[in-house]
XYZ file of C-alpha atoms in Angstrom:
746
model
C 22.056 -31.549 -21.721
C 21.979 -32.972 -18.215
C 18.729 -34.236 -16.675
C 19.741 -33.787 -13.034
C 20.001 -37.459 -12.111
C 22.563 -38.370 -9.489
C 25.111 -40.766 -10.968
C 24.748 -44.511 -10.498
C 27.260 -47.170 -11.421
C 26.516 -50.806 -12.143
C 27.959 -54.089 -13.304
C 26.439 -56.367 -15.950
C 26.462 -60.020 -14.949
C 27.120 -62.962 -17.259
C 24.470 -65.679 -16.900
C 25.481 -68.278 -19.447
C 25.294 -71.968 -18.619
C 28.963 -72.078 -17.637
C 28.367 -69.862 -14.614
C 27.706 -71.936 -11.539
C 25.644 -70.751 -8.559
C 28.763 -69.993 -6.539
C 30.186 -67.823 -9.312
C 26.943 -65.839 -9.520
C 26.966 -65.146 -5.802
C 30.659 -64.274 -5.949
C 30.086 -61.748 -8.753
C 27.164 -60.173 -6.913
C 29.161 -60.025 -3.708
C 32.007 -58.306 -5.523
C 29.663 -55.649 -6.925
C 28.259 -54.977 -3.469
C 31.686 -55.032 -1.835
C 32.937 -52.494 -4.367
C 30.076 -50.144 -3.504
C 28.367 -50.280 -6.883
C 24.733 -49.281 -7.051
C 23.250 -52.019 -9.160
C 23.749 -55.351 -10.824
C 22.230 -55.935 -14.270
C 21.031 -59.485 -14.829
C 20.596 -60.038 -18.574
C 17.807 -62.022 -20.164
C 20.275 -63.994 -22.272
C 19.830 -65.201 -25.834
C 20.997 -68.803 -25.931
C 18.562 -71.523 -24.954
C 20.698 -72.694 -22.050
C 21.249 -69.216 -20.568
C 19.912 -68.854 -17.055
C 16.548 -67.120 -16.728
C 17.027 -63.598 -15.366
C 14.347 -63.403 -12.664
C 15.415 -66.780 -11.266
C 19.030 -65.600 -11.124
C 17.904 -62.376 -9.470
C 16.006 -64.292 -6.804
C 19.087 -66.440 -6.172
C 21.321 -63.384 -5.822
C 18.864 -61.305 -3.797
C 19.239 -63.590 -0.809
C 22.992 -63.009 -0.752
C 23.008 -59.205 -1.034
C 21.432 -56.623 1.211
C 21.848 -53.292 -0.552
C 22.572 -53.884 -4.223
C 19.949 -52.793 -6.742
C 18.949 -55.449 -9.258
C 17.992 -54.735 -12.865
C 16.158 -57.773 -14.229
C 16.093 -57.937 -18.016
C 13.285 -59.728 -19.820
C 11.929 -60.265 -23.291
C 8.243 -59.294 -23.560
C 7.617 -62.629 -25.303
C 7.240 -63.731 -21.706
C 3.655 -63.364 -20.578
C 3.720 -59.802 -19.168
C 1.139 -60.634 -16.514
C 3.359 -63.383 -15.133
C 6.373 -61.102 -15.456
C 4.593 -58.392 -13.459
C 3.784 -60.792 -10.651
C 7.263 -62.300 -10.449
C 8.974 -58.896 -10.424
C 6.531 -57.572 -7.819
C 7.266 -60.567 -5.598
C 11.005 -60.130 -6.010
C 10.721 -56.425 -5.249
C 8.890 -57.174 -2.017
C 11.407 -59.813 -0.991
C 14.276 -57.380 -1.627
C 12.436 -54.489 0.069
C 12.341 -52.365 -3.070
C 15.638 -53.018 -4.872
C 14.385 -54.208 -8.264
C 14.169 -52.591 -11.699
C 12.686 -54.189 -14.807
C 14.423 -53.830 -18.184
C 12.577 -54.754 -21.368
C 13.708 -55.190 -24.972
C 11.575 -54.993 -28.091
C 10.754 -58.455 -29.411
C 11.904 -58.830 -33.015
C 9.624 -61.840 -33.369
C 6.459 -59.768 -32.867
C 4.321 -59.756 -35.964
C 4.061 -56.800 -38.310
C 6.170 -53.717 -38.547
C 6.162 -50.050 -37.555
C 3.528 -49.175 -34.981
C 2.025 -52.648 -35.296
C 5.316 -54.435 -34.779
C 7.798 -55.108 -32.007
C 7.581 -51.681 -30.436
C 3.785 -51.768 -30.297
C 3.910 -55.166 -28.614
C 6.434 -53.821 -26.128
C 4.190 -50.844 -25.383
C 1.295 -53.177 -24.635
C 3.501 -55.324 -22.401
C 4.476 -52.244 -20.393
C 0.813 -51.256 -20.111
C -0.084 -54.713 -18.788
C 2.724 -54.640 -16.230
C 1.753 -51.179 -15.014
C -1.915 -52.155 -14.789
C -1.112 -55.132 -12.563
C 1.162 -53.030 -10.368
C -1.510 -50.353 -10.011
C -3.001 -51.266 -6.643
C -4.060 -47.649 -6.093
C -7.170 -48.254 -8.180
C -9.100 -51.046 -6.521
C -10.424 -53.977 -8.492
C -8.987 -56.506 -10.920
C -6.528 -55.635 -13.662
C -8.028 -55.152 -17.112
C -6.458 -54.380 -20.493
C -7.433 -54.994 -24.102
C -4.873 -54.668 -26.888
C -3.783 -56.291 -30.103
C -1.109 -58.453 -28.512
C -2.204 -58.742 -24.893
C -5.473 -58.896 -22.998
C -6.424 -58.981 -19.303
C -10.011 -59.962 -18.622
C -9.731 -59.464 -14.872
C -6.438 -60.428 -13.262
C -5.413 -60.175 -9.632
C -3.066 -57.259 -9.099
C 0.352 -57.586 -7.467
C 1.822 -54.757 -5.413
C 5.599 -54.256 -5.574
C 7.391 -52.740 -2.599
C 8.204 -49.513 -4.418
C 7.620 -47.759 -7.719
C 9.601 -50.224 -9.843
C 11.355 -48.369 -12.686
C 10.823 -49.794 -16.168
C 13.910 -49.568 -18.350
C 13.629 -49.913 -22.126
C 16.717 -50.877 -24.095
C 17.412 -50.206 -27.744
C 17.382 -47.728 -30.612
C 14.982 -46.923 -33.418
C 12.545 -44.048 -33.763
C 9.460 -45.977 -32.701
C 11.162 -47.489 -29.684
C 12.581 -44.121 -28.600
C 9.134 -42.580 -28.841
C 7.853 -45.433 -26.694
C 10.542 -44.641 -24.118
C 9.416 -41.038 -23.949
C 5.777 -42.015 -23.571
C 5.992 -44.949 -21.137
C 9.439 -45.784 -19.732
C 11.348 -44.571 -16.700
C 14.814 -45.083 -18.182
C 16.326 -45.372 -21.640
C 19.204 -47.802 -21.947
C 21.603 -48.103 -24.841
C 24.800 -50.008 -25.517
C 27.786 -47.977 -26.606
C 28.545 -44.301 -26.376
C 28.252 -42.728 -29.800
C 27.643 -39.071 -28.987
C 25.655 -38.338 -32.110
C 23.373 -41.333 -31.518
C 22.849 -40.277 -27.892
C 21.983 -36.742 -28.918
C 19.500 -37.947 -31.550
C 17.971 -40.420 -29.125
C 17.558 -37.813 -26.416
C 15.776 -35.484 -28.821
C 13.273 -38.140 -29.809
C 12.695 -39.279 -26.222
C 12.261 -35.715 -24.952
C 9.871 -34.741 -27.738
C 7.746 -37.859 -27.175
C 7.672 -37.239 -23.432
C 6.482 -33.665 -23.814
C 3.887 -34.823 -26.299
C 2.111 -36.861 -23.605
C 2.560 -34.281 -20.862
C 5.653 -35.792 -19.259
C 8.718 -33.947 -18.029
C 11.769 -35.379 -19.875
C 13.616 -35.300 -16.552
C 11.401 -38.179 -15.443
C 13.405 -40.432 -17.738
C 16.862 -41.518 -16.641
C 19.482 -42.281 -19.338
C 21.723 -45.364 -19.121
C 24.767 -46.384 -21.139
C 26.489 -49.768 -21.060
C 30.191 -49.844 -21.895
C 33.061 -52.306 -22.191
C 36.706 -51.534 -21.576
C 39.975 -52.330 -19.847
C 42.948 -50.740 -18.145
C 46.489 -50.637 -19.467
C 47.561 -49.474 -22.887
C 45.357 -46.788 -24.432
C 43.871 -48.407 -27.567
C 40.534 -46.628 -27.789
C 37.672 -45.392 -25.661
C 37.516 -46.842 -22.143
C 41.070 -48.072 -22.181
C 44.202 -46.697 -20.586
C 44.127 -45.176 -17.123
C 41.208 -44.271 -14.871
C 41.741 -40.655 -15.896
C 41.321 -41.685 -19.542
C 38.030 -43.380 -18.679
C 36.822 -40.240 -16.901
C 37.657 -38.121 -19.946
C 35.674 -40.522 -22.124
C 32.679 -40.638 -19.806
C 32.456 -36.993 -18.783
C 30.785 -35.752 -22.022
C 28.229 -38.559 -21.835
C 27.111 -37.286 -18.443
C 27.499 -33.528 -18.857
C 26.398 -33.138 -22.471
C 24.089 -36.114 -23.024
C 22.542 -36.657 -19.618
C 23.732 -40.183 -18.846
C 22.767 -40.887 -15.229
C 23.587 -44.593 -15.057
C 26.874 -46.110 -16.249
C 26.979 -49.910 -16.487
C 30.185 -51.832 -17.122
C 29.927 -55.113 -19.023
C 32.891 -57.214 -17.939
C 33.819 -60.565 -16.402
C 37.235 -59.338 -15.275
C 37.466 -58.748 -11.549
C 40.337 -56.258 -11.830
C 38.504 -54.174 -14.420
C 35.357 -54.102 -12.264
C 37.430 -53.073 -9.231
C 39.149 -50.267 -11.113
C 35.839 -49.039 -12.473
C 34.228 -48.958 -9.003
C 37.104 -47.657 -6.898
C 38.926 -45.328 -9.297
C 36.684 -44.314 -12.197
C 33.389 -43.848 -10.358
C 34.598 -41.462 -7.617
C 36.771 -39.508 -10.060
C 33.899 -39.154 -12.522
C 31.567 -37.946 -9.765
C 34.102 -35.289 -8.819
C 34.634 -34.245 -12.438
C 30.887 -33.938 -13.042
C 30.442 -31.876 -9.878
C 33.204 -29.546 -11.110
C 31.788 -29.246 -14.617
C 28.131 -28.635 -13.699
C 26.630 -25.815 -11.611
C 26.619 -26.223 -7.845
C 23.711 -28.350 -6.696
C 23.166 -29.811 -10.146
C 21.501 -33.081 -9.013
C 17.839 -32.140 -8.921
C 15.239 -33.546 -6.614
C 13.641 -36.647 -8.071
C 11.116 -35.649 -10.680
C 7.853 -37.396 -9.969
C 6.287 -39.344 -12.791
C 3.408 -37.561 -14.483
C 1.097 -40.403 -13.432
C 1.960 -39.661 -9.809
C 1.563 -35.910 -10.212
C -1.852 -36.429 -11.789
C -3.138 -37.939 -8.533
C -2.096 -35.032 -6.328
C -4.780 -33.309 -4.293
C -5.326 -29.528 -4.395
C -4.079 -27.228 -1.663
C -0.867 -29.100 -0.793
C 2.632 -27.876 -1.609
C 4.050 -31.207 -2.691
C 7.312 -29.719 -3.926
C 7.803 -28.191 -0.482
C 7.495 -31.477 1.390
C 10.363 -31.741 3.876
C 13.237 -33.729 2.349
C 14.293 -34.844 5.836
C 11.376 -37.270 6.126
C 11.969 -40.996 6.257
C 9.354 -41.314 3.524
C 6.938 -39.019 1.738
C 3.980 -40.860 0.247
C 1.687 -39.290 -2.319
C -1.596 -40.638 -3.708
C 0.239 -41.871 -6.804
C 2.886 -43.883 -4.931
C 2.580 -47.671 -4.547
C 2.978 -47.385 -0.767
C -0.150 -45.235 -0.633
C -2.377 -48.281 -1.037
C -1.244 -49.712 2.304
C -0.949 -46.408 4.161
C -4.077 -44.539 3.142
C -6.546 -46.365 5.406
C -6.930 -47.561 8.942
C -7.998 -50.836 10.481
C -11.732 -50.219 10.117
C -11.971 -47.067 8.064
C -10.911 -46.033 4.592
C -9.093 -42.798 3.843
C -7.772 -40.707 0.979
C -5.205 -38.280 2.433
C -3.355 -35.911 0.156
C 0.078 -36.686 1.548
C 1.555 -38.977 4.209
C 4.718 -37.851 5.976
C 6.456 -40.774 7.656
C 8.758 -39.754 10.484
C 11.394 -41.850 12.238
C 12.963 -39.208 14.531
C 11.910 -36.246 16.646
C 13.494 -33.934 14.096
C 11.436 -35.451 11.300
C 8.245 -35.082 13.341
C 9.137 -31.419 13.878
C 9.685 -30.926 10.147
C 6.425 -32.676 9.299
C 4.541 -30.526 11.778
C 6.102 -27.355 10.356
C 4.963 -28.434 6.889
C 1.448 -29.024 8.194
C 1.354 -25.609 9.835
C 2.131 -24.035 6.469
C -1.184 -25.470 5.268
C -3.899 -23.862 7.380
C -7.275 -25.230 6.488
C -5.882 -28.540 5.234
C -6.924 -31.423 7.519
C -4.152 -32.837 9.706
C -4.261 -36.361 11.118
C -1.731 -38.227 13.215
C -1.156 -41.948 13.125
C 0.822 -44.298 15.305
C 0.163 -47.715 13.779
C -3.043 -47.380 11.795
C -5.700 -49.104 13.932
C -7.835 -46.015 14.524
C -11.360 -47.317 15.228
C -12.649 -43.737 15.435
C -11.270 -42.935 11.975
C -9.252 -39.945 13.100
C -5.892 -41.317 11.958
C -6.697 -40.683 8.304
C -8.622 -38.082 6.322
C -9.731 -36.999 2.875
C -7.313 -34.743 0.999
C -5.291 -33.740 4.035
C -1.936 -34.385 5.687
C -1.115 -37.444 7.778
C 1.912 -37.471 10.070
C 2.736 -41.151 10.465
C 5.074 -42.244 13.282
C 4.707 -45.995 12.760
C 8.451 -46.193 12.004
C 9.168 -45.009 15.559
C 8.551 -48.475 16.961
C 11.570 -49.322 19.118
C 11.074 -51.170 22.416
C 13.897 -50.789 24.939
C 14.344 -51.962 28.524
C 15.827 -49.036 30.455
C 16.041 -50.523 33.949
C 15.361 -54.149 34.874
C 15.184 -53.349 38.574
C 12.333 -50.855 38.184
C 10.874 -52.542 35.088
C 11.204 -49.235 33.231
C 10.768 -49.592 29.451
C 10.856 -47.046 26.629
C 8.473 -47.663 23.740
C 7.986 -45.796 20.476
C 4.459 -44.713 19.476
C 4.502 -46.841 16.341
C 5.100 -50.121 18.162
C 2.103 -52.413 18.222
C 0.947 -53.968 21.466
C 1.565 -57.514 20.272
C 5.207 -56.538 19.734
C 5.357 -54.928 23.168
C 3.920 -58.013 24.842
C 6.406 -60.259 23.036
C 9.334 -58.037 24.044
C 8.308 -57.991 27.713
C 7.457 -61.692 28.009
C 11.051 -62.925 28.539
C 11.261 -60.728 31.648
C 7.946 -61.943 33.077
C 6.410 -58.507 32.534
C 3.345 -57.145 30.785
C 1.363 -53.960 30.216
C -2.421 -54.104 30.039
C -3.204 -52.910 26.534
C -6.617 -53.536 25.050
C -7.718 -56.754 23.379
C -6.077 -56.551 19.932
C -2.361 -56.820 19.356
C -2.469 -54.719 16.203
C -3.273 -51.513 18.069
C -0.484 -48.935 18.111
C 0.992 -47.712 21.366
C 0.580 -44.012 20.566
C -3.197 -43.783 20.291
C -4.060 -46.076 23.179
C -1.452 -44.735 25.620
C -2.715 -41.157 25.270
C -6.403 -42.059 25.650
C -6.582 -44.607 28.478
C -6.086 -48.242 27.594
C -8.864 -50.628 28.689
C -7.303 -54.062 28.494
C -7.526 -57.643 29.673
C -5.610 -56.852 32.874
C -7.471 -53.651 33.736
C -9.185 -54.735 36.965
C -5.943 -56.007 38.448
C -3.417 -53.584 36.985
C -5.362 -50.493 35.927
C -5.421 -48.667 32.622
C -2.410 -48.525 30.338
C -1.903 -44.865 31.262
C -1.685 -45.841 34.934
C 1.653 -47.497 34.215
C 2.960 -44.509 32.227
C 5.839 -42.684 33.920
C 7.074 -40.184 31.314
C 6.675 -39.094 27.706
C 8.755 -37.294 25.131
C 6.678 -35.256 22.714
C 6.682 -32.627 20.010
C 4.463 -29.663 20.826
C 2.473 -27.497 18.437
C 5.316 -24.988 18.119
C 7.753 -27.746 17.137
C 9.628 -27.869 20.425
C 10.520 -31.249 21.929
C 9.833 -31.660 25.641
C 9.827 -34.320 28.311
C 6.885 -34.593 30.669
C 6.585 -36.586 33.884
C 5.491 -36.024 37.466
C 8.279 -33.528 38.122
C 8.942 -31.934 34.709
C 6.040 -30.371 32.805
C 3.740 -32.188 35.219
C 0.634 -30.360 34.003
C 1.310 -31.590 30.485
C 1.911 -35.109 31.792
C -1.458 -34.972 33.543
C -3.160 -33.974 30.289
C -1.379 -36.551 28.135
C -2.917 -39.360 30.180
C -6.422 -39.217 28.762
C -6.330 -36.266 26.349
C -2.876 -36.494 24.818
C -4.001 -36.004 21.235
C -4.840 -32.387 22.023
C -1.346 -31.408 23.103
C 1.244 -32.842 20.763
C 2.749 -35.871 19.108
C 4.240 -38.270 21.626
C 7.429 -39.755 20.213
C 8.416 -41.951 23.172
C 6.669 -43.453 26.190
C 8.295 -44.672 29.379
C 6.291 -47.257 31.282
C 6.772 -49.190 34.454
C 5.752 -52.681 33.425
C 3.929 -55.090 35.741
C 5.085 -58.480 36.909
C 2.767 -60.834 35.038
C 3.501 -64.524 34.722
C 1.216 -67.095 33.115
C -2.461 -66.192 32.753
C -5.639 -68.093 31.980
C -7.664 -66.979 28.980
C -11.194 -68.237 28.483
C -13.323 -67.870 25.383
C -16.889 -68.887 26.174
C -19.878 -68.971 23.835
C -23.134 -69.195 25.753
C -26.857 -69.148 25.183
C -28.283 -65.649 25.637
C -31.899 -66.269 24.709
C -32.856 -64.519 27.938
C -30.626 -61.634 27.000
C -31.666 -59.242 29.747
C -30.927 -61.832 32.414
C -27.609 -62.802 30.844
C -26.349 -59.212 30.770
C -27.273 -58.587 34.388
C -25.758 -61.854 35.576
C -22.532 -61.422 33.613
C -22.054 -57.948 35.075
C -22.846 -59.170 38.593
C -20.304 -61.975 38.352
C -17.651 -59.566 37.094
C -18.253 -56.974 39.816
C -18.282 -59.672 42.518
C -15.091 -61.326 41.249
C -11.633 -60.641 42.650
C -9.507 -58.194 40.718
C -7.496 -60.874 38.983
C -10.461 -61.391 36.637
C -11.206 -59.046 33.741
C -13.918 -59.938 31.238
C -15.052 -58.536 27.898
C -18.419 -59.459 26.417
C -19.618 -59.352 22.800
C -23.275 -59.916 21.901
C -23.843 -60.088 18.134
C -27.333 -59.361 16.800
C -29.293 -62.636 16.445
C -29.311 -64.009 12.895
C -32.033 -65.822 11.017
C -34.374 -66.197 13.965
C -31.741 -68.004 16.002
C -31.068 -67.380 19.685
C -28.829 -64.588 20.882
C -25.292 -65.646 21.722
C -22.944 -64.218 24.331
C -19.233 -64.365 23.544
C -17.126 -63.615 26.598
C -13.364 -63.193 26.574
C -12.021 -63.428 30.105
C -8.497 -63.224 31.497
C -7.550 -64.491 34.919
C -4.211 -63.241 36.187
C -3.363 -66.616 37.667
C -2.267 -70.017 36.444
C -3.133 -72.502 39.189
C -6.107 -74.714 38.388
C -8.074 -74.029 41.550
C -7.979 -70.251 41.167
C -8.842 -70.361 37.478
C -11.791 -72.674 38.047
C -13.042 -70.586 40.963
C -13.041 -67.469 38.790
C -14.561 -68.989 35.663
C -17.227 -71.294 37.083
C -19.608 -68.428 37.994
C -19.418 -67.170 34.404
C -19.931 -70.636 32.969
C -22.966 -71.157 35.221
C -24.919 -68.194 33.818
C -26.371 -70.171 30.915
C -25.914 -73.174 28.647
C -22.547 -73.426 26.945
C -22.190 -73.829 23.179
C -18.384 -73.720 23.057
C -15.488 -73.123 25.377
C -11.752 -72.740 25.066
C -9.704 -72.223 28.218
C -5.912 -72.116 28.112
C -3.139 -71.246 30.519
C -0.661 -69.265 28.491
C 1.312 -66.040 28.393
C -0.168 -62.586 28.018
C 1.944 -62.222 24.865
C 0.315 -65.296 23.330
C -3.149 -63.824 23.919
C -2.120 -60.544 22.297
C -0.628 -62.308 19.291
C -3.939 -62.065 17.483
C -3.317 -59.430 14.814
C -2.594 -59.704 11.134
C 0.667 -58.258 9.892
C -0.957 -57.226 6.614
C -1.583 -53.551 5.956
C -5.182 -52.466 6.523
C -7.202 -52.251 3.330
C -10.461 -51.016 4.848
C -12.569 -48.585 2.888
C -15.813 -48.473 4.862
C -17.127 -45.835 7.229
C -18.298 -47.644 10.381
C -20.123 -45.570 12.990
C -19.110 -46.155 16.597
C -20.508 -44.873 19.876
C -18.856 -45.144 23.262
C -20.149 -44.796 26.810
C -19.187 -45.604 30.390
C -21.481 -47.380 32.827
C -21.238 -47.487 36.619
C -23.460 -50.552 37.061
C -25.404 -52.729 34.684
C -28.971 -52.495 35.909
C -32.008 -54.481 34.727
C -33.292 -51.304 33.122
C -30.101 -50.892 31.085
C -30.160 -54.591 30.196
C -33.710 -54.265 28.855
C -32.753 -51.271 26.703
C -29.608 -53.038 25.482
C -31.583 -56.152 24.569
C -34.005 -54.067 22.493
C -31.133 -52.395 20.662
C -29.317 -55.673 19.983
C -32.464 -57.400 18.698
C -33.416 -54.431 16.519
C -30.588 -55.040 14.070
C -29.682 -51.343 14.159
C -26.143 -52.153 15.229
C -23.688 -54.825 14.171
C -21.424 -54.756 17.220
C -22.173 -54.587 20.943
C -19.285 -54.934 23.393
C -18.913 -54.416 27.132
C -15.489 -54.230 28.772
C -15.085 -54.536 32.513
C -13.393 -51.787 34.501
C -13.328 -51.063 38.221
C -10.803 -52.608 40.568
C -7.382 -51.024 40.127
C -8.796 -48.501 37.663
C -10.927 -47.009 40.438
C -7.980 -46.851 42.860
C -6.593 -43.863 40.963
C -8.171 -40.550 42.037
C -10.449 -39.039 39.398
C -8.330 -35.883 39.199
C -4.970 -37.674 38.939
C -5.135 -37.922 35.145
C -7.238 -36.460 32.363
C -9.046 -39.814 32.214
C -11.440 -38.897 35.004
C -14.318 -41.402 34.882
C -12.726 -43.732 37.391
C -15.985 -44.875 38.991
C -17.230 -46.684 35.887
C -17.294 -50.471 36.058
C -17.979 -51.018 32.370
C -17.155 -49.509 28.997
C -19.685 -49.908 26.195
C -19.090 -49.613 22.472
C -21.585 -50.193 19.671
C -21.025 -49.991 15.929
C -23.251 -49.701 12.914
C -23.358 -48.407 9.382
C -25.180 -45.068 9.516
C -25.097 -42.196 12.001
C -28.839 -41.622 12.099
C -29.610 -45.316 12.690
C -26.952 -45.753 15.352
C -27.870 -42.491 17.071
C -31.515 -43.564 17.302
C -30.476 -46.813 18.957
C -27.914 -45.043 21.130
C -30.595 -42.685 22.456
C -32.130 -45.694 24.229
C -28.846 -46.417 26.018
C -27.414 -42.982 26.749
C -29.673 -42.229 29.786
C -27.832 -44.979 31.669
C -24.328 -43.787 30.738
C -21.982 -41.297 32.305
C -18.966 -40.340 30.202
C -17.315 -41.981 27.215
C -14.007 -43.486 26.140
C -12.598 -41.380 23.303
C -10.821 -44.154 21.391
C -14.127 -45.791 20.436
C -16.148 -42.713 19.504
C -16.521 -41.650 15.870
C -19.064 -38.855 16.379
C -17.855 -35.302 15.771
C -20.738 -33.629 17.585
C -19.493 -30.910 19.974
C -21.498 -32.268 22.892
C -19.378 -35.415 22.882
C -16.517 -33.270 24.219
C -18.460 -32.579 27.403
C -19.284 -36.273 27.727
C -15.638 -37.270 27.355
C -14.420 -35.177 30.285
C -16.258 -33.937 33.418
C -16.562 -30.136 33.852
C -13.564 -29.669 36.169
C -11.338 -31.832 33.991
C -12.543 -30.109 30.833
C -11.897 -26.662 32.301
C -8.344 -27.596 33.236
C -7.721 -29.143 29.822
C -8.888 -25.983 28.081
C -6.581 -23.860 30.198
C -3.682 -26.100 29.193
C -4.793 -25.993 25.558
C -4.388 -22.212 25.759
C -0.804 -22.696 26.907
C 0.337 -25.531 24.663
C -1.785 -25.232 21.509
C -3.591 -21.881 21.418
C -3.974 -21.978 17.615
C -5.625 -25.402 17.639
C -3.017 -27.110 15.479
C -4.040 -30.456 16.953
C -7.699 -30.480 16.064
C -8.158 -33.963 14.659
C -9.081 -35.952 17.766
C -11.675 -34.647 20.255
C -10.358 -31.149 19.695
C -10.555 -28.791 22.657
C -10.969 -25.051 22.284
C -8.715 -22.884 24.446
C -10.272 -21.495 27.625
C -9.923 -17.939 26.251
C -12.632 -18.810 23.734
C -14.924 -20.247 26.381
C -14.932 -18.339 29.665
C -14.980 -20.812 32.490
C -13.933 -23.569 30.138
C -17.085 -25.640 30.582
C -18.884 -25.150 27.306
C -18.317 -27.429 24.330
């Protein structure tokens, strides 16, 4: 019987006290140089043998592709073992396996003996690796107990290998392990073992193909004196039945002899692969069989087996990577499948898969910030392009740069800084390029340099029908117009070309001021901003007052200048509005300001409500309404961003972002739609338009607020051309003009 596992070949390392650190590195380097798949690091038996996980950590730093099987005795505290292996797996970017042996010293016998203790150890390890279920790790058994331990996420689904024989242990393999390992190659013993493992697996609802089979052998080349001696052809003849008839998928050689290891890797391994391919039906290596625990978490309505194999990564709800990819920056999610694409072709394949699932929600994600929550979903498909994150300078003379949608703006700023360039890009470096550069981009340099989309010169994108096109002012110019402000409706942008700005040192001021007279403060702050030269852009946050204390105004202001006189001239009017509680003013680089984002994956699981609006001028009437809303406690976040200046220089019909006459962008956030909407009703009479990146409402009328009638009509006509079936319906979805004569109705 063959279980469809592609062959792997490994080398077992010796870790006795006589092996120095240089010898260990040399042996690992040889295994990698020979093209072997893995290195087995034994637990050892003598008291002075080197500890396996420590050896693995030592070797991991010297190898870049070799898989590492770390052996351990479960007498080690399994919770500590789980954490150390998870850490090593993350450091090696997913190259670790854990091999466990039954502990003969465990008390009792039969089901209460060594094998039962091993089963509990495996359960503890799996519980601490299970970051898909939030909360602390808990387990209660006869030998081990977790009363609430911090979990530890490995980089990938670390296989657990169980080594040994015996009926109870083999049943344990079938029920819990990912691979059965045995020393020697007795065919009858392998056949008996496979029967027990397979029967136990089926008994708990597992597919026996989930479980890889491993044999460890010893041998030498030269005179034929027994199995695994003689020539490479003799070795192949000895090994072929183990693979074809008994399902061995991993062959490990236990040797300290360099010549034997070299012959095994360069002569036996390729010849055995060829012999197996000839002996088994064409296409015999099956697709990886997902563990039953993973399959159990699948969501209905998705053809998981039909997921495109071309993808860089396919993540299901049962995969360890799901914990860091399911959610966004502010909003939790529970998608049914995440397709990670790294090329245009992979995006096309992912989109074709999504189109085979009508009715299943489709979301697109660049880097996972997604304030509006539209980059994730519940039970649907997510096409994730965060791996498409390259940043390339195309032409220094014209400052032309090509940027992938998955790059984050902090990375972009850092890449452009050595050239003295920058692109205005919001206020948080963790935002992905793709979402912001198709919506607008209201950043710290907006008044002097415009929106992010105003520096966009071309895009490459995958359309709803899977075709890949380029759009700029001369090629597909109508599409290029639409991308700049409504891009989410027309495709998945896979590359942006920008013309960066010359930006040298900037001043960045963080001021905390008294806002007890909140109405006055708002009016004065807005007046100062509108009266200031364009080299000043200011954002203002006013948190709701706490505990009867005074309101505070937190302004974040960038001055596109570095000389002291200019900076002081720009900031003094802001500082003079009211008493100062704290101030921090630095002259630095734009990249340093944008270096404000965590590199950790988002773990959000809330559902914040956000509302967005655009404001021409901040009047006393608006200030009074805003003060009432802030003091009411109905919202937890109130932010104004300054616009105008260079933003208004662009004609309103030049891009799909048409509200060019607004001087301010407003966003508020709270916890419940009905509460936020009631507060928002007091502000909306003063607003004209909205900025789509900050709006979480799905009400149809928000479409008409996002784009003026003429812009909306043109967008709907283009929707008819480029996406008539509404494939891209996850982000301010437009209906084609054929469904709405005149194109002006929501």
